[in-house]
Amino acid sequence: MAVERFDADPARSWTLPGKYYFDPDIYRAELEQIFYRSWQYVCHVSSLRATNCYAVRDIGDQSVFVLRAAGGELRAFHNVCQHRAHRLLEGEGKIGKRIVCPYHAWAYAPGGELVFARGSDGMECFPKQEIRLQPVRVDTLAGFVCVNLDADSAPLAETFPGLEAEILALAPQAANLERAHVHHYDLAANWKNSVENYSECYHCPNRHPSLVGAALDLDRYRIHIRENYHRHVTGDVGERQGYAIDDSVRSDDNFGSWLLFPNLVFEVYPGGNLTVFHHVPAGPERSVQECEWYFPQAQPSAAEQEVIDFVQVVREEDVPICESVQRGLHSHGYRQGKFIVDAGRSYVSEHAVHDFQRRVLAALESA
């Protein structure tokens, strides 16, 4: 997977070639080496507050559900019946006392044990005690639930050291927020195309005039490279947008954004309101941008609705950009691009895009 002219120094490096964004073999390798070995977002704890509430997350061609057990702990399992492989659950909801397969009604306890299989009692050779749902690692960070298909993966706090403290410094009530709005954007573009668009603000002045004019202080916009994540910061965004900022969260950087490798974004706005921006792969040239808005209550106030509307404008401005790039990556006239990087890591710098591509290559090389 070594790429000619891709350099460890972002200022010397060229970008990944176009084939990395549409080659089916590379996409399959990314699923195996990146998505099946990394922490993947499922939901906020508010979706799982009550006993037996569940949420499903599809990761490539794998499916997982997370369940709130009677003792309060979270449990996660592969979302597949051990009989004939039917999916057990869909979306979000609440089970009864058992997890029942819709196909042949095999039933499992919330701990994953098989408790009922019609007709099995009369069989001399039915190893009921051996049949159970397969567990998946589950963990939380700042009130958000993630799973990892790699049984040997490090906990979230070790994978992203310092991240939770950074988020809670701006959104101390993150775990107590409620989901107020959800919107999904379908993209005719590879998932990396979507992540890379988010990972730089070089395009902001000419593609996001409302964002620059009303929110971002580009002179103070910086992207900091951390261990397994990036932090975007800019000063005084709340005062420029006219928000009332609680003194407990007031700071020079009252806006914060974090990209967790490979595909999850948290954004905190003045006052501690939080947005999740999830770049979900759906094929070599398809992805979904899943956006969720979290506020103190499920019904947004007029001011909070303005935040939702404002962020949606920015997202809608990015969709045609990503799709145009996706088409351009097929051009016989395109080889590799050259990163723009400055020493001050200002808003024009693409060093975070380079770091993201470096991590993708490293994962693929580990195969």
Coordinates of C-alpha atoms in Angstrom, one line a residue:
M1 CA 0.0 0.0 0.0
A2 CA 3.0 2.3 -0.1
V3 CA 2.2 5.4 -2.2
E4 CA 4.8 7.1 -4.3
R5 CA 5.3 10.8 -3.3
F6 CA 3.3 10.4 -0.1
D7 CA 5.7 11.8 2.5
A8 CA 5.7 11.8 6.3
D9 CA 6.3 15.5 6.2
P10 CA 2.9 17.1 5.1
A11 CA 4.8 20.1 3.6
R12 CA 6.6 17.7 1.2
S13 CA 3.8 15.3 0.7
W14 CA 1.4 14.7 -2.2
T15 CA -2.1 13.3 -1.6
L16 CA -3.4 9.8 -2.1
P17 CA -4.0 8.8 -5.8
G18 CA -7.6 8.8 -7.0
K19 CA -8.0 5.0 -6.9
Y20 CA -8.0 5.1 -3.1
Y21 CA -11.5 6.6 -3.3
F22 CA -13.2 4.2 -5.7
D23 CA -11.3 0.9 -5.9
P24 CA -13.5 -1.9 -4.4
D25 CA -10.5 -3.9 -3.1
I26 CA -9.2 -0.9 -1.2
Y27 CA -12.7 -0.2 0.2
R28 CA -12.9 -3.8 1.4
A29 CA -9.5 -3.6 3.0
E30 CA -10.5 -0.4 4.8
L31 CA -13.5 -2.1 6.3
E32 CA -11.3 -5.0 7.6
Q33 CA -8.3 -2.9 8.7
I34 CA -10.0 0.3 9.9
F35 CA -13.7 0.0 10.6
Y36 CA -13.6 -3.5 12.1
R37 CA -10.7 -2.5 14.4
S38 CA -11.8 1.0 15.5
W39 CA -14.3 2.5 17.9
Q40 CA -17.5 3.1 16.0
Y41 CA -20.3 5.4 17.2
V42 CA -23.7 4.0 18.1
C43 CA -25.8 6.5 20.0
H44 CA -26.0 8.9 23.0
V45 CA -26.8 7.4 26.4
S46 CA -30.1 9.2 26.3
S47 CA -31.3 6.5 23.8
L48 CA -30.4 3.8 26.3
R49 CA -31.5 5.2 29.7
A50 CA -34.2 2.6 30.5
T51 CA -33.6 -1.1 31.1
N52 CA -33.9 -3.2 27.9
C53 CA -33.6 -0.2 25.6
Y54 CA -31.4 -1.0 22.6
A55 CA -29.8 0.7 19.5
V56 CA -28.4 -0.9 16.4
R57 CA -25.3 0.2 14.4
D58 CA -24.3 -1.3 11.1
I59 CA -20.6 -1.2 10.4
G60 CA -19.9 -2.1 6.8
D61 CA -21.5 -5.6 6.4
Q62 CA -21.4 -6.2 10.1
S63 CA -24.3 -5.3 12.5
V64 CA -24.2 -4.7 16.3
F65 CA -26.7 -3.8 18.9
V66 CA -26.2 -2.2 22.3
L67 CA -28.6 -3.0 25.2
R68 CA -29.1 -1.5 28.6
A69 CA -29.2 -4.5 31.0
A70 CA -31.2 -4.7 34.2
G71 CA -28.2 -4.0 36.3
G72 CA -27.6 -0.7 34.4
E73 CA -24.6 -1.9 32.5
L74 CA -24.3 -1.7 28.7
R75 CA -24.0 -4.9 26.7
A76 CA -23.3 -5.2 23.0
F77 CA -23.7 -8.2 20.7
H78 CA -23.4 -9.1 17.0
N79 CA -26.9 -8.5 15.6
V80 CA -27.5 -12.0 14.2
C81 CA -29.5 -15.0 15.3
Q82 CA -27.3 -18.1 15.9
H83 CA -29.9 -20.3 14.2
R84 CA -30.1 -19.3 10.5
A85 CA -28.4 -15.8 10.7
H86 CA -31.5 -13.6 10.6
R87 CA -31.0 -10.0 12.0
L88 CA -32.4 -9.8 15.4
L89 CA -33.2 -6.1 15.9
E90 CA -33.5 -2.9 13.8
G91 CA -33.1 0.8 14.6
E92 CA -33.7 1.8 18.2
G93 CA -36.4 0.6 20.7
K94 CA -37.0 -1.6 23.7
I95 CA -37.2 -5.3 24.0
G96 CA -39.4 -7.3 26.4
K97 CA -37.8 -9.8 28.7
R98 CA -36.1 -11.5 25.7
I99 CA -34.5 -10.8 22.4
V100 CA -36.7 -12.7 19.9
C101 CA -35.7 -13.5 16.4
P102 CA -38.4 -12.5 13.9
Y103 CA -37.7 -15.5 11.7
H104 CA -38.2 -18.7 13.8
A105 CA -38.7 -17.0 17.2
W106 CA -35.5 -18.2 18.9
A107 CA -35.2 -16.2 22.0
Y108 CA -32.2 -15.0 24.0
A109 CA -31.8 -13.5 27.4
P110 CA -30.4 -9.9 27.7
G111 CA -27.1 -11.6 28.6
G112 CA -27.0 -13.4 25.2
E113 CA -27.9 -16.9 26.4
L114 CA -30.3 -18.9 24.3
V115 CA -33.5 -19.5 26.3
F116 CA -35.9 -20.9 23.7
A117 CA -35.7 -22.7 20.4
R118 CA -39.0 -24.3 19.4
G119 CA -38.7 -28.1 18.9
S120 CA -35.3 -28.4 20.5
D121 CA -36.5 -30.0 23.7
G122 CA -37.2 -33.3 21.9
M123 CA -33.8 -33.5 20.3
E124 CA -31.2 -35.8 21.9
C125 CA -28.3 -33.7 20.5
F126 CA -29.0 -30.0 20.9
P127 CA -26.2 -28.1 22.7
K128 CA -28.4 -25.3 24.1
Q129 CA -25.8 -24.3 26.7
E130 CA -23.2 -23.7 23.9
I131 CA -25.5 -21.4 21.8
R132 CA -25.4 -17.7 22.7
L133 CA -25.1 -14.3 21.0
Q134 CA -21.5 -13.2 20.3
P135 CA -20.4 -10.3 22.5
V136 CA -18.8 -7.0 21.2
R137 CA -16.8 -4.5 23.1
V138 CA -18.8 -1.4 24.2
D139 CA -17.6 1.8 26.0
T140 CA -18.7 5.4 26.5
L141 CA -17.0 8.8 26.3
A142 CA -18.7 12.0 27.5
G143 CA -22.1 10.2 27.3
F144 CA -21.7 8.8 23.8
V145 CA -21.8 5.0 23.2
C146 CA -19.3 3.3 20.9
V147 CA -18.5 -0.3 20.0
N148 CA -15.4 -2.0 18.7
L149 CA -15.4 -5.3 16.8
D150 CA -11.8 -5.9 17.8
A151 CA -11.9 -7.8 21.1
D152 CA -8.4 -6.7 22.0
S153 CA -8.9 -3.0 21.4
A154 CA -7.9 -0.5 24.1
P155 CA -10.7 1.4 25.9
L156 CA -11.9 4.7 24.5
A157 CA -10.1 6.7 27.2
E158 CA -6.8 5.1 26.2
T159 CA -7.4 5.3 22.5
F160 CA -8.2 9.1 22.6
P161 CA -6.2 10.3 25.7
G162 CA -7.4 13.7 26.9
L163 CA -10.3 13.9 24.6
E164 CA -13.1 13.5 27.1
A165 CA -11.7 16.3 29.3
E166 CA -11.5 18.6 26.3
I167 CA -15.1 18.0 25.4
L168 CA -16.4 18.3 29.0
A169 CA -14.5 21.5 29.5
L170 CA -16.9 23.1 26.9
A171 CA -19.9 20.8 27.4
P172 CA -19.8 19.7 31.0
Q173 CA -23.4 18.4 30.8
A174 CA -22.8 16.3 27.6
A175 CA -24.0 13.1 29.2
N176 CA -27.3 14.7 30.3
L177 CA -28.3 16.2 26.9
E178 CA -31.1 15.0 24.8
R179 CA -31.3 14.4 21.0
A180 CA -33.4 17.2 19.5
H181 CA -32.9 16.6 15.8
V182 CA -31.5 14.1 13.3
H183 CA -30.7 14.6 9.6
H184 CA -28.9 12.2 7.2
Y185 CA -27.2 13.4 4.0
D186 CA -26.6 10.8 1.3
L187 CA -23.4 11.4 -0.6
A188 CA -22.3 10.0 -4.0
A189 CA -18.8 10.1 -2.6
N190 CA -16.3 7.9 -0.7
W191 CA -16.2 8.2 3.1
K192 CA -12.7 9.6 3.0
N193 CA -13.7 12.4 0.7
S194 CA -16.3 13.4 3.3
V195 CA -13.9 13.3 6.2
E196 CA -11.1 15.2 4.4
N197 CA -13.6 18.0 3.5
Y198 CA -14.3 18.3 7.2
S199 CA -10.6 18.2 8.1
E200 CA -9.6 21.6 6.6
C201 CA -11.0 25.1 6.3
Y202 CA -9.0 26.1 3.3
H203 CA -12.3 26.0 1.3
C204 CA -14.3 27.9 3.9
P205 CA -14.0 31.5 2.5
N206 CA -15.2 30.6 -0.9
R207 CA -17.6 27.7 -0.1
H208 CA -19.1 28.7 3.3
P209 CA -19.7 32.5 3.3
S210 CA -22.3 32.3 6.0
L211 CA -20.0 30.3 8.2
V212 CA -17.1 32.6 7.8
G213 CA -19.2 35.8 8.0
A214 CA -21.3 34.8 11.1
A215 CA -19.3 32.3 13.0
L216 CA -15.6 31.6 12.4
D217 CA -12.7 33.8 13.3
L218 CA -10.4 32.6 10.6
D219 CA -7.4 34.5 12.0
R220 CA -7.6 32.3 15.1
Y221 CA -8.8 29.1 13.4
R222 CA -6.4 26.2 14.1
I223 CA -6.4 22.4 13.8
H224 CA -4.3 20.6 16.4
I225 CA -3.1 17.0 15.8
R226 CA -3.6 14.8 18.9
E227 CA -3.2 11.1 19.5
N228 CA -5.8 9.5 17.2
Y229 CA -7.9 12.7 16.9
H230 CA -7.8 16.3 15.7
R231 CA -9.1 19.3 17.5
H232 CA -10.5 22.4 15.6
V233 CA -10.6 25.6 17.6
T234 CA -11.5 29.2 17.0
G235 CA -12.1 32.1 19.4
D236 CA -15.2 34.0 20.4
V237 CA -17.6 32.2 18.0
G238 CA -20.4 32.6 20.5
E239 CA -20.2 36.3 20.8
R240 CA -20.0 36.8 17.1
Q241 CA -23.2 34.8 16.7
G242 CA -25.0 36.5 19.6
Y243 CA -25.3 33.5 21.9
A244 CA -25.5 34.0 25.6
I245 CA -22.5 32.2 27.0
D246 CA -22.6 30.7 30.5
D247 CA -19.6 31.9 32.5
S248 CA -18.9 28.3 33.4
V249 CA -18.0 27.5 29.8
R250 CA -16.7 30.9 28.7
S251 CA -13.2 30.7 27.2
D252 CA -11.2 32.1 24.4
D253 CA -12.1 28.8 22.6
N254 CA -15.8 28.5 23.3
F255 CA -16.3 26.5 20.1
G256 CA -14.6 23.1 19.8
S257 CA -14.7 20.4 17.2
W258 CA -13.0 17.0 17.4
L259 CA -12.5 14.4 14.6
L260 CA -12.0 11.0 16.1
F261 CA -10.2 8.6 13.6
P262 CA -11.6 7.3 11.5
N263 CA -15.0 8.9 11.0
L264 CA -16.7 10.6 14.0
V265 CA -17.0 14.3 14.8
F266 CA -18.2 16.1 17.9
E267 CA -18.9 19.8 17.8
V268 CA -19.6 21.9 20.8
Y269 CA -21.2 25.4 20.5
P270 CA -21.3 28.1 23.1
G271 CA -23.4 27.2 26.1
G272 CA -22.4 23.5 25.8
N273 CA -24.8 22.4 23.0
L274 CA -23.4 19.5 21.0
T275 CA -23.6 18.2 17.5
V276 CA -22.5 14.7 16.3
F277 CA -21.3 14.5 12.7
H278 CA -20.8 10.8 11.6
H279 CA -19.2 10.0 8.2
V280 CA -20.6 6.5 7.5
P281 CA -19.2 4.4 4.6
A282 CA -21.9 2.9 2.4
G283 CA -19.8 1.6 -0.5
P284 CA -16.6 2.5 -2.5
E285 CA -18.4 5.6 -3.8
R286 CA -21.2 6.1 -1.4
S287 CA -21.4 7.5 2.2
V288 CA -23.9 9.0 4.6
Q289 CA -23.3 12.0 6.7
E290 CA -25.4 11.4 9.9
C291 CA -26.0 14.6 11.9
E292 CA -27.5 14.7 15.4
W293 CA -28.1 17.8 17.5
Y294 CA -28.1 17.6 21.4
F295 CA -29.6 20.2 23.7
P296 CA -30.8 20.2 27.4
Q297 CA -34.2 19.1 26.2
A298 CA -35.6 17.1 23.2
Q299 CA -37.7 20.0 22.0
P300 CA -35.3 22.8 20.8
S301 CA -35.9 26.4 21.7
A302 CA -36.2 29.0 19.0
A303 CA -32.5 29.9 19.5
E304 CA -31.5 26.2 19.4
Q305 CA -33.5 25.7 16.2
E306 CA -31.5 28.5 14.7
V307 CA -28.3 26.5 15.5
I308 CA -29.8 23.4 13.8
D309 CA -30.8 25.5 10.7
F310 CA -27.4 27.1 10.6
V311 CA -25.4 23.9 10.7
Q312 CA -27.7 22.3 8.1
V313 CA -26.9 25.1 5.7
V314 CA -23.2 24.4 6.1
R315 CA -23.7 20.7 5.6
E316 CA -25.8 21.2 2.4
E317 CA -23.0 23.4 1.0
D318 CA -20.5 20.6 1.5
V319 CA -22.5 17.8 -0.3
P320 CA -21.9 19.1 -3.9
I321 CA -18.3 19.7 -3.1
C322 CA -17.7 16.1 -2.1
E323 CA -19.6 14.7 -5.0
S324 CA -17.8 16.9 -7.5
V325 CA -14.4 15.8 -6.1
Q326 CA -15.6 12.1 -6.3
R327 CA -16.2 12.5 -10.0
G328 CA -12.9 14.3 -10.5
L329 CA -11.0 11.5 -8.8
H330 CA -11.8 9.3 -11.8
S331 CA -10.3 11.8 -14.3
H332 CA -7.3 10.5 -16.3
G333 CA -6.0 14.0 -15.9
Y334 CA -5.6 13.7 -12.2
R335 CA -2.7 11.9 -10.5
Q336 CA -2.0 13.2 -7.0
G337 CA -2.6 16.6 -5.4
K338 CA -0.1 18.8 -3.4
F339 CA -1.0 19.7 0.2
I340 CA -1.0 23.3 1.2
V341 CA 0.7 23.5 4.6
D342 CA 2.0 26.5 6.5
A343 CA 4.2 26.7 9.6
G344 CA 1.5 28.4 11.7
R345 CA -1.1 25.7 10.9
S346 CA -3.5 28.5 10.0
Y347 CA -6.9 27.9 8.4
V348 CA -5.3 27.4 4.9
S349 CA -3.3 24.5 6.2
E350 CA -4.2 21.0 5.1
H351 CA -1.9 19.2 7.6
A352 CA -4.9 17.5 9.2
V353 CA -6.0 16.0 5.9
H354 CA -2.4 14.7 5.5
D355 CA -2.5 13.2 9.0
F356 CA -5.8 11.5 8.2
Q357 CA -4.4 10.0 5.0
R358 CA -1.3 8.9 6.8
R359 CA -3.4 7.0 9.3
V360 CA -5.4 5.3 6.5
L361 CA -2.2 4.2 4.8
A362 CA -0.8 2.9 8.1
A363 CA -3.9 0.8 8.7
L364 CA -3.9 -0.6 5.2
E365 CA -0.2 -1.4 5.5
S366 CA -0.8 -3.4 8.6
A367 CA -2.8 -6.0 6.7

